Tab-separated table of C-alpha atoms and ligand atoms in Angstrom:
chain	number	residue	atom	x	y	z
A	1	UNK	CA	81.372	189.436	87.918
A	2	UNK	CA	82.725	185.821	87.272
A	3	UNK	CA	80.066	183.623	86.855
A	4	UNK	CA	81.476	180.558	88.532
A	5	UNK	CA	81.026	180.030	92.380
A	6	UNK	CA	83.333	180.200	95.192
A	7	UNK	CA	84.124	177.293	97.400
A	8	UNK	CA	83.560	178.129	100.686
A	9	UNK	CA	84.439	176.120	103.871
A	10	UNK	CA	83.105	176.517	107.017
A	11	UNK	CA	84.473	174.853	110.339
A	12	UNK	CA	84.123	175.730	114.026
A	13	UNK	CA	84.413	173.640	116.914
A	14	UNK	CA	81.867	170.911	117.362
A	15	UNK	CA	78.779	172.523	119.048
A	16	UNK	CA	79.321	175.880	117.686
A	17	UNK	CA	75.948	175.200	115.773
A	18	UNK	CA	77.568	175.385	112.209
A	19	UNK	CA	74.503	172.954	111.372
A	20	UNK	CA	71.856	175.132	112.054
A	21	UNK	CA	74.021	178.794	110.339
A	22	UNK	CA	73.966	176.157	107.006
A	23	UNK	CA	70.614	175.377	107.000
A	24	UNK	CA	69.579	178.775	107.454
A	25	UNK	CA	71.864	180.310	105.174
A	26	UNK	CA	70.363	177.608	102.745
A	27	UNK	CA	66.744	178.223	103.250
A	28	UNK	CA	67.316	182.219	103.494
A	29	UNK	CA	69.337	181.895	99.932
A	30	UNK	CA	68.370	178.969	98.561
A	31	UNK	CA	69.067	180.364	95.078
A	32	UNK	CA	73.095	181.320	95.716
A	33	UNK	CA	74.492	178.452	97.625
A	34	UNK	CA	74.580	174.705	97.649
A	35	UNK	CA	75.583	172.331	100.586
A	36	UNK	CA	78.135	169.764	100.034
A	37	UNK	CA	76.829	166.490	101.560
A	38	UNK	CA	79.882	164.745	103.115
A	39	UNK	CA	80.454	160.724	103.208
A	40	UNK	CA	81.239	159.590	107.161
A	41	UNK	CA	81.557	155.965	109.109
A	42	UNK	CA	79.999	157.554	111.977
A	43	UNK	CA	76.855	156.466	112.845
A	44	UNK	CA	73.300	158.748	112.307
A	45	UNK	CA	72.012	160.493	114.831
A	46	UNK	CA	68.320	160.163	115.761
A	47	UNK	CA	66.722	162.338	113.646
A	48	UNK	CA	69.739	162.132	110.830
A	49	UNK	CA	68.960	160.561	107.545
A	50	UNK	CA	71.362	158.756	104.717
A	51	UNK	CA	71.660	161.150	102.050
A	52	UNK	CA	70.347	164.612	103.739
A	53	UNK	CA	73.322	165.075	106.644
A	54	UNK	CA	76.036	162.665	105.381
A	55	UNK	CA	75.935	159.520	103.483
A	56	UNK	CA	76.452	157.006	106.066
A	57	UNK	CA	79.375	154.537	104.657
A	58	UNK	CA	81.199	151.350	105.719
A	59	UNK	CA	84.582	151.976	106.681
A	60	UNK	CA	85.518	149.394	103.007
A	61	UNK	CA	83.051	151.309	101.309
A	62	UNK	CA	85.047	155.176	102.474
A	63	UNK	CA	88.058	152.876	101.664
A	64	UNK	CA	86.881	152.452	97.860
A	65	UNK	CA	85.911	156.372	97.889
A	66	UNK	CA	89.766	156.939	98.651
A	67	UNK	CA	90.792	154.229	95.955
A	68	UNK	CA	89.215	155.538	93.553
A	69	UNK	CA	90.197	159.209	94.101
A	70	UNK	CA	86.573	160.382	94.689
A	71	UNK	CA	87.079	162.527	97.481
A	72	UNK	CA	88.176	166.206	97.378
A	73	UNK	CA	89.685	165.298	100.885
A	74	UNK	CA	89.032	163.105	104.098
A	75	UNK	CA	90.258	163.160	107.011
A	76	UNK	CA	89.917	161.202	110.353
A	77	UNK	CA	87.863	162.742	113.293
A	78	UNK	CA	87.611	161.414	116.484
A	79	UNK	CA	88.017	157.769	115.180
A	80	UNK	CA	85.849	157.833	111.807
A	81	UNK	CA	86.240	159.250	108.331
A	82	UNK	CA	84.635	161.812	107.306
A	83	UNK	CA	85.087	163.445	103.487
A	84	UNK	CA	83.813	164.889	100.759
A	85	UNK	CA	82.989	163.544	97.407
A	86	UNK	CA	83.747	165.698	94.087
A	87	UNK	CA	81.394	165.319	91.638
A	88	UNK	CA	78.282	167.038	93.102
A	89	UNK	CA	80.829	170.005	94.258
A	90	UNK	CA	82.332	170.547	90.736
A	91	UNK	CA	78.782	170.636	89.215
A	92	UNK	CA	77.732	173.383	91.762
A	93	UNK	CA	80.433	175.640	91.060
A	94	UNK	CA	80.266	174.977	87.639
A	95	UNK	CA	76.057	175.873	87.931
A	96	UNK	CA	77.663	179.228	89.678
A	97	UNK	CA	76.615	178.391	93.293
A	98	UNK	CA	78.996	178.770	95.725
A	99	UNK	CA	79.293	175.844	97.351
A	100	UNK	CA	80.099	175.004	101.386
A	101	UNK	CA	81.601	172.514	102.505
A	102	UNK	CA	81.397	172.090	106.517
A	103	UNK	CA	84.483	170.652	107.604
A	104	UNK	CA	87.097	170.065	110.442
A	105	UNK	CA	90.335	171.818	109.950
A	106	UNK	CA	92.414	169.100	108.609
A	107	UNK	CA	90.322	168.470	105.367
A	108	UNK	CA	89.816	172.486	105.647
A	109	UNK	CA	93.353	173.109	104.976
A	110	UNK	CA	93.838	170.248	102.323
A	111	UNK	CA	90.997	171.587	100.053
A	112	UNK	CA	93.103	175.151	100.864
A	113	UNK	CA	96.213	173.662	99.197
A	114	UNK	CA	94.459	171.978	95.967
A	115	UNK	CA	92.430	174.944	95.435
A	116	UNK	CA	94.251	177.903	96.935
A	117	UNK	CA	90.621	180.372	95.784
A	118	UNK	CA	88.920	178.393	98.409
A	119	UNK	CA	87.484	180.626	101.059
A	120	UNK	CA	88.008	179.885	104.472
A	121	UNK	CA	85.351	180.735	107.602
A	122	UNK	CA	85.642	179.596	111.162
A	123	UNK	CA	82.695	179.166	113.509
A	124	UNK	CA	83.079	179.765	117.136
A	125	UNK	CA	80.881	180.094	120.117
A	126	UNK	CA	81.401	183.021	122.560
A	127	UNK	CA	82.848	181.010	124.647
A	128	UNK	CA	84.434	177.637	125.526
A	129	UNK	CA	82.102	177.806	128.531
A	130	UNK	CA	78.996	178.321	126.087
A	131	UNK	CA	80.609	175.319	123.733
A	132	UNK	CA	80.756	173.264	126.639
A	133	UNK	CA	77.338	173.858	127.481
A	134	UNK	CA	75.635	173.263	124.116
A	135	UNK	CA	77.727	169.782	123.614
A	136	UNK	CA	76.624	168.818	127.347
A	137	UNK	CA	73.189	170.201	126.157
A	138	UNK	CA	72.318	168.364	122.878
A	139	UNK	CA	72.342	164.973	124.653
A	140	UNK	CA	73.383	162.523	121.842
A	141	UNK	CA	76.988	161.570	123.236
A	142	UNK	CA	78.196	160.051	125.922
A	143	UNK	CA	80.731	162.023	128.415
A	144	UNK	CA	83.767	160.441	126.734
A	145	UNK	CA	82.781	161.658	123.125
A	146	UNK	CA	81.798	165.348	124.886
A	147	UNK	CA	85.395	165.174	126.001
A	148	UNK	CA	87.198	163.943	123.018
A	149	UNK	CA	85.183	166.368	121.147
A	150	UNK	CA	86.308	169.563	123.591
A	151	UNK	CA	89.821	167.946	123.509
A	152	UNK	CA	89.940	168.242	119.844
A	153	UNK	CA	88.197	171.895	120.065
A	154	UNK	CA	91.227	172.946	122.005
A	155	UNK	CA	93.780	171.343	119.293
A	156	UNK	CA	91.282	173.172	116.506
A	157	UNK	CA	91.737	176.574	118.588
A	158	UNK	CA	95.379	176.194	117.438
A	159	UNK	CA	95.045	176.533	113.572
A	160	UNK	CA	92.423	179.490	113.561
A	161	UNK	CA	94.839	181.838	112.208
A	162	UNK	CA	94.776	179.189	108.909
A	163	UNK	CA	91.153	180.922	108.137
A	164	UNK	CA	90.503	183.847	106.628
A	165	UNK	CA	87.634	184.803	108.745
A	166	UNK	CA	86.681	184.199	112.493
A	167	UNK	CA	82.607	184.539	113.110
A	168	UNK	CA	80.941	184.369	116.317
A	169	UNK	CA	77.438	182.361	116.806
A	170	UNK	CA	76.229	184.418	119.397
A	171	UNK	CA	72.555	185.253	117.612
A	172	UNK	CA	71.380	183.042	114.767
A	173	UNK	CA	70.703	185.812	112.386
A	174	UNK	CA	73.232	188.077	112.888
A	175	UNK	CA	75.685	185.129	112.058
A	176	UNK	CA	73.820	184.051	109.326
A	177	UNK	CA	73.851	187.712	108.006
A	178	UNK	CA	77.619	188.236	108.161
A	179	UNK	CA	78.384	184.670	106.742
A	180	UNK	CA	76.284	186.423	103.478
A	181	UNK	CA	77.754	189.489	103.647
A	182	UNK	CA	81.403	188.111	103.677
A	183	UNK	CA	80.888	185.251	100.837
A	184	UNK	CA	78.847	188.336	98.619
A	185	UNK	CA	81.605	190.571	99.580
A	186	UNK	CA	84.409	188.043	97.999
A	187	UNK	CA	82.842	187.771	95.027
A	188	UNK	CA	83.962	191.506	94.195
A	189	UNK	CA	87.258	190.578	94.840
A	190	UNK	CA	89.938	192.261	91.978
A	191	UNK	CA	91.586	188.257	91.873
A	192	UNK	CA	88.336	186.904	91.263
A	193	UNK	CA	87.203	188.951	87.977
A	194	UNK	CA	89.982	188.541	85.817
A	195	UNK	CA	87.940	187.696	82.956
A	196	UNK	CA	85.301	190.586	83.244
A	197	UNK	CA	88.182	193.115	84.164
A	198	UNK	CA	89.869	191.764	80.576
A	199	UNK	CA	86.648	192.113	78.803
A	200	UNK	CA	85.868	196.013	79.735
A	201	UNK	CA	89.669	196.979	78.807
A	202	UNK	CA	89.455	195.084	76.150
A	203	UNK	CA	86.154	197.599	74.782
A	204	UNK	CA	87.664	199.988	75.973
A	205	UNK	CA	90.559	199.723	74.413
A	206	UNK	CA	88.200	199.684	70.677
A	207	UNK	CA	86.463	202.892	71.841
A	208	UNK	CA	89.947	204.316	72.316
A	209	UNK	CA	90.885	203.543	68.955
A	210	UNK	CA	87.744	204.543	67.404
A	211	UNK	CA	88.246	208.282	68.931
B	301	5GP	P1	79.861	165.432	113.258
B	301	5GP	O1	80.190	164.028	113.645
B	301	5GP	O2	79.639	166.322	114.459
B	301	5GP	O3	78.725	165.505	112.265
B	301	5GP	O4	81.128	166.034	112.487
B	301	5GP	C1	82.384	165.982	113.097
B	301	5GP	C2	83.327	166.902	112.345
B	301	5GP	O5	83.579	166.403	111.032
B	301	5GP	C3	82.781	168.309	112.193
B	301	5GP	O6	83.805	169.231	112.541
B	301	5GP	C4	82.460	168.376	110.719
B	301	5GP	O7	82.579	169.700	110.233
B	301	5GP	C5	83.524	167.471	110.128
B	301	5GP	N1	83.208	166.978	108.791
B	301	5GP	C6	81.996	166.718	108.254
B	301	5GP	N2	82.112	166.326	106.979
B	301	5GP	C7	83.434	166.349	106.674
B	301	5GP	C8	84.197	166.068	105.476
B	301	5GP	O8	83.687	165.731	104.410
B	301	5GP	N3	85.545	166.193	105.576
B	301	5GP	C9	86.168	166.579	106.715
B	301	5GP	N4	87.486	166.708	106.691
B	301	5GP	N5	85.480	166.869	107.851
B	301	5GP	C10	84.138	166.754	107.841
């Protein structure tokens, strides 16, 4: 198979726990994939550090990032920038990792258009009930951000059919499994082993003569 990875993206509504699927998929396969670290003006979390969950940025300092064409995309979420730098992404694939970028849908569909092999996976809870829950649940917004986040769920919901595959995070493993499966799966695709497909005819096409 091609040697190069696959760029994967993975969104889902906020609170469909695409944070914890990526760290698991990273620590169950730490070999095969590599985690895009995204630049944001949001503020850290407790418990978030500069350089492990984003790289926390001034909004001048994102600004220079877009100047300076550094970003595969950005977009604007609920009033900050969030995007994702090139250079460590490029080296990755390069390296053969697939690498994942976890992203809202707007920068989802951008990287889509520049780089039309990009692979597209969308998160979801069982439920909007369940969502609601875990966003009331994980205790680091206030109600207005919990409700501009589930408004902007609902406008997500709208652009699923964008992806190329829906998962539900009902059970941490099982979701973790099928994200695998799916981004192993794609690497057998016929589009994506052009070269080795070339190659074997190629032999084959020497043996032929040789008979
Ligand atoms: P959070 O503030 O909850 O960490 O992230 C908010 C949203 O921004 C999530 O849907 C997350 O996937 C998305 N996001 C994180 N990094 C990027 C990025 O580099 N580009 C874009 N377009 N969205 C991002």
């Amino acid at each position: 198979m091609d040697k190069r990875g696959i760029l994967v993206v993975v969104s889902g509504f906020s609170g469909a726990g695409k944070g914890t699927i990526m760290k698991r998929l990273l620590e169950d396969y730490s070999d095969s994939y590599a985690l895009s670290i995204s630049a944001t003006t949001r503020l850290p979390r407790p418990g978030e550090s500069h350089g492990r969950e984003y790289f926390f940025v001034s909004k001048e300092e994102f600004e220079e990032m877009i100047e300076e064409d550094a970003l595969i995309e950005y977009a604007r979420y609920v009033n900050n920038y969030y995007g994702t730098p090139k250079d460590y992404v490029f080296r990755e694939l390069e390296a053969g990792r697939d690498v994942i970028l976890e992203i809202e849908i707007q920068g989802a569909l951008k990287v889509k258009e520049a780089y039309p092999d990009t692979l597209l996976l969308f998160v979801s809870p069982p439920s909007a009930g369940e969502l609601k829950d875990r966003l009331m649940n994980r205790g680091t917004e206030d109600i207005a951000a919990i409700e501009s986040r589930l408004n902007r769920a609902w406008q997500e919901a709208q652009g699923v059919e964008n992806y190329d595959y829906f998962v539900i995070n009902d059970d941490l493993e099982e979701c973790v499994q099928e994200i695998n499966n799916i981004i192993k799966n794609e690497h057998a695709r016929v589009a994506r082993n052009h070269a080795v497909i070339e190659n074997i005819r190629a032999e084959l096409k020497s043996f032929a003569k040789g008979d």
